[in-house]
Amino acid sequence: MKAPKLMAKTSLMNRIISYVVDNNYRTVYLDLSSVQRKILTNLDQFLHWFCYMSARQGKRISNPMVFNFAKN
């Protein structure tokens, strides 16, 4: 989330976190600052990365190397 100072970014994040905790959602932390630019600028690559990292952190897959999308 990017916005100038004093635009309620922290307040929004605190409200989102509170909602998530209250509703027993599972969460993962994804650091977009470490993602290669070519992934961020390609929707297919970004969605693949996003799903892979979410599944890996959420312990939804036992072997991350087998996580693969079918190519059309």
PDB file of C-alpha atoms in Angstrom:
ATOM      1  CA  MET A   1       0.000   0.000   0.000  1.00  0.00           C
ATOM      2  CA  LYS A   2       1.496   3.287  -1.047  1.00  0.00           C
ATOM      3  CA  ALA A   3       0.212   6.726  -0.074  1.00  0.00           C
ATOM      4  CA  PRO A   4       1.510   9.979   1.404  1.00  0.00           C
ATOM      5  CA  LYS A   5       1.991  10.351   5.156  1.00  0.00           C
ATOM      6  CA  LEU A   6      -1.102  10.847   7.285  1.00  0.00           C
ATOM      7  CA  MET A   7      -3.432   9.054   4.852  1.00  0.00           C
ATOM      8  CA  ALA A   8      -4.577   6.392   7.397  1.00  0.00           C
ATOM      9  CA  LYS A   9      -2.556   3.472   6.003  1.00  0.00           C
ATOM     10  CA  THR A  10      -1.748   2.155   9.467  1.00  0.00           C
ATOM     11  CA  SER A  11      -5.332   2.577  10.612  1.00  0.00           C
ATOM     12  CA  LEU A  12      -6.611   0.652   7.597  1.00  0.00           C
ATOM     13  CA  MET A  13      -4.121  -2.174   8.144  1.00  0.00           C
ATOM     14  CA  ASN A  14      -5.065  -2.375  11.839  1.00  0.00           C
ATOM     15  CA  ARG A  15      -8.762  -2.614  10.926  1.00  0.00           C
ATOM     16  CA  ILE A  16      -8.047  -5.337   8.360  1.00  0.00           C
ATOM     17  CA  ILE A  17      -5.942  -7.333  10.839  1.00  0.00           C
ATOM     18  CA  SER A  18      -8.632  -6.994  13.498  1.00  0.00           C
ATOM     19  CA  TYR A  19     -11.285  -8.259  11.069  1.00  0.00           C
ATOM     20  CA  VAL A  20      -9.098 -11.177  10.018  1.00  0.00           C
ATOM     21  CA  VAL A  21      -8.413 -12.215  13.613  1.00  0.00           C
ATOM     22  CA  ASP A  22     -12.064 -11.844  14.638  1.00  0.00           C
ATOM     23  CA  ASN A  23     -13.179 -14.073  11.749  1.00  0.00           C
ATOM     24  CA  ASN A  24     -10.464 -16.736  12.177  1.00  0.00           C
ATOM     25  CA  TYR A  25      -8.926 -16.251   8.746  1.00  0.00           C
ATOM     26  CA  ARG A  26      -5.495 -17.723   8.059  1.00  0.00           C
ATOM     27  CA  THR A  27      -2.830 -15.251   7.032  1.00  0.00           C
ATOM     28  CA  VAL A  28       0.534 -15.268   5.309  1.00  0.00           C
ATOM     29  CA  TYR A  29       3.146 -12.542   5.055  1.00  0.00           C
ATOM     30  CA  LEU A  30       4.314 -11.749   1.540  1.00  0.00           C
ATOM     31  CA  ASP A  31       7.136  -9.249   1.090  1.00  0.00           C
ATOM     32  CA  LEU A  32       6.675  -7.707  -2.340  1.00  0.00           C
ATOM     33  CA  SER A  33       9.881  -5.681  -2.018  1.00  0.00           C
ATOM     34  CA  SER A  34      11.928  -8.848  -2.580  1.00  0.00           C
ATOM     35  CA  VAL A  35      10.077  -9.900  -5.754  1.00  0.00           C
ATOM     36  CA  GLN A  36      11.849  -9.507  -9.078  1.00  0.00           C
ATOM     37  CA  ARG A  37      10.500  -6.680 -11.215  1.00  0.00           C
ATOM     38  CA  LYS A  38       9.792  -9.032 -14.143  1.00  0.00           C
ATOM     39  CA  ILE A  39       7.384 -10.971 -11.910  1.00  0.00           C
ATOM     40  CA  LEU A  40       5.609  -7.830 -10.750  1.00  0.00           C
ATOM     41  CA  THR A  41       5.108  -6.613 -14.310  1.00  0.00           C
ATOM     42  CA  ASN A  42       3.706  -9.881 -15.704  1.00  0.00           C
ATOM     43  CA  LEU A  43       0.269 -10.853 -14.387  1.00  0.00           C
ATOM     44  CA  ASP A  44       0.656 -14.595 -15.108  1.00  0.00           C
ATOM     45  CA  GLN A  45       4.050 -14.737 -13.381  1.00  0.00           C
ATOM     46  CA  PHE A  46       2.788 -12.645 -10.467  1.00  0.00           C
ATOM     47  CA  LEU A  47      -0.267 -14.859  -9.911  1.00  0.00           C
ATOM     48  CA  HIS A  48       1.924 -17.976 -10.073  1.00  0.00           C
ATOM     49  CA  TRP A  49       4.345 -16.462  -7.541  1.00  0.00           C
ATOM     50  CA  PHE A  50       1.478 -15.273  -5.313  1.00  0.00           C
ATOM     51  CA  CYS A  51      -0.224 -18.696  -5.224  1.00  0.00           C
ATOM     52  CA  TYR A  52       3.062 -20.531  -4.744  1.00  0.00           C
ATOM     53  CA  MET A  53       4.223 -18.323  -1.872  1.00  0.00           C
ATOM     54  CA  SER A  54       0.799 -18.293  -0.204  1.00  0.00           C
ATOM     55  CA  ALA A  55       0.551 -22.078  -0.372  1.00  0.00           C
ATOM     56  CA  ARG A  56       4.118 -22.536   0.859  1.00  0.00           C
ATOM     57  CA  GLN A  57       3.684 -20.240   3.854  1.00  0.00           C
ATOM     58  CA  GLY A  58       0.233 -21.600   4.584  1.00  0.00           C
ATOM     59  CA  LYS A  59       1.694 -25.130   4.675  1.00  0.00           C
ATOM     60  CA  ARG A  60      -0.847 -26.225   2.049  1.00  0.00           C
ATOM     61  CA  ILE A  61       1.732 -28.104  -0.005  1.00  0.00           C
ATOM     62  CA  SER A  62       4.313 -30.527   1.333  1.00  0.00           C
ATOM     63  CA  ASN A  63       6.768 -30.190  -1.560  1.00  0.00           C
ATOM     64  CA  PRO A  64       6.789 -26.691  -3.094  1.00  0.00           C
ATOM     65  CA  MET A  65       8.712 -27.981  -6.130  1.00  0.00           C
ATOM     66  CA  VAL A  66       5.645 -29.881  -7.383  1.00  0.00           C
ATOM     67  CA  PHE A  67       3.501 -26.741  -7.383  1.00  0.00           C
ATOM     68  CA  ASN A  68       2.956 -26.044 -11.068  1.00  0.00           C
ATOM     69  CA  PHE A  69       0.392 -24.440 -13.359  1.00  0.00           C
ATOM     70  CA  ALA A  70      -0.784 -26.125 -16.534  1.00  0.00           C
ATOM     71  CA  LYS A  71       0.316 -24.138 -19.571  1.00  0.00           C
ATOM     72  CA  ASN A  72      -2.267 -23.491 -22.275  1.00  0.00           C
TER      73      ASN A  72
END
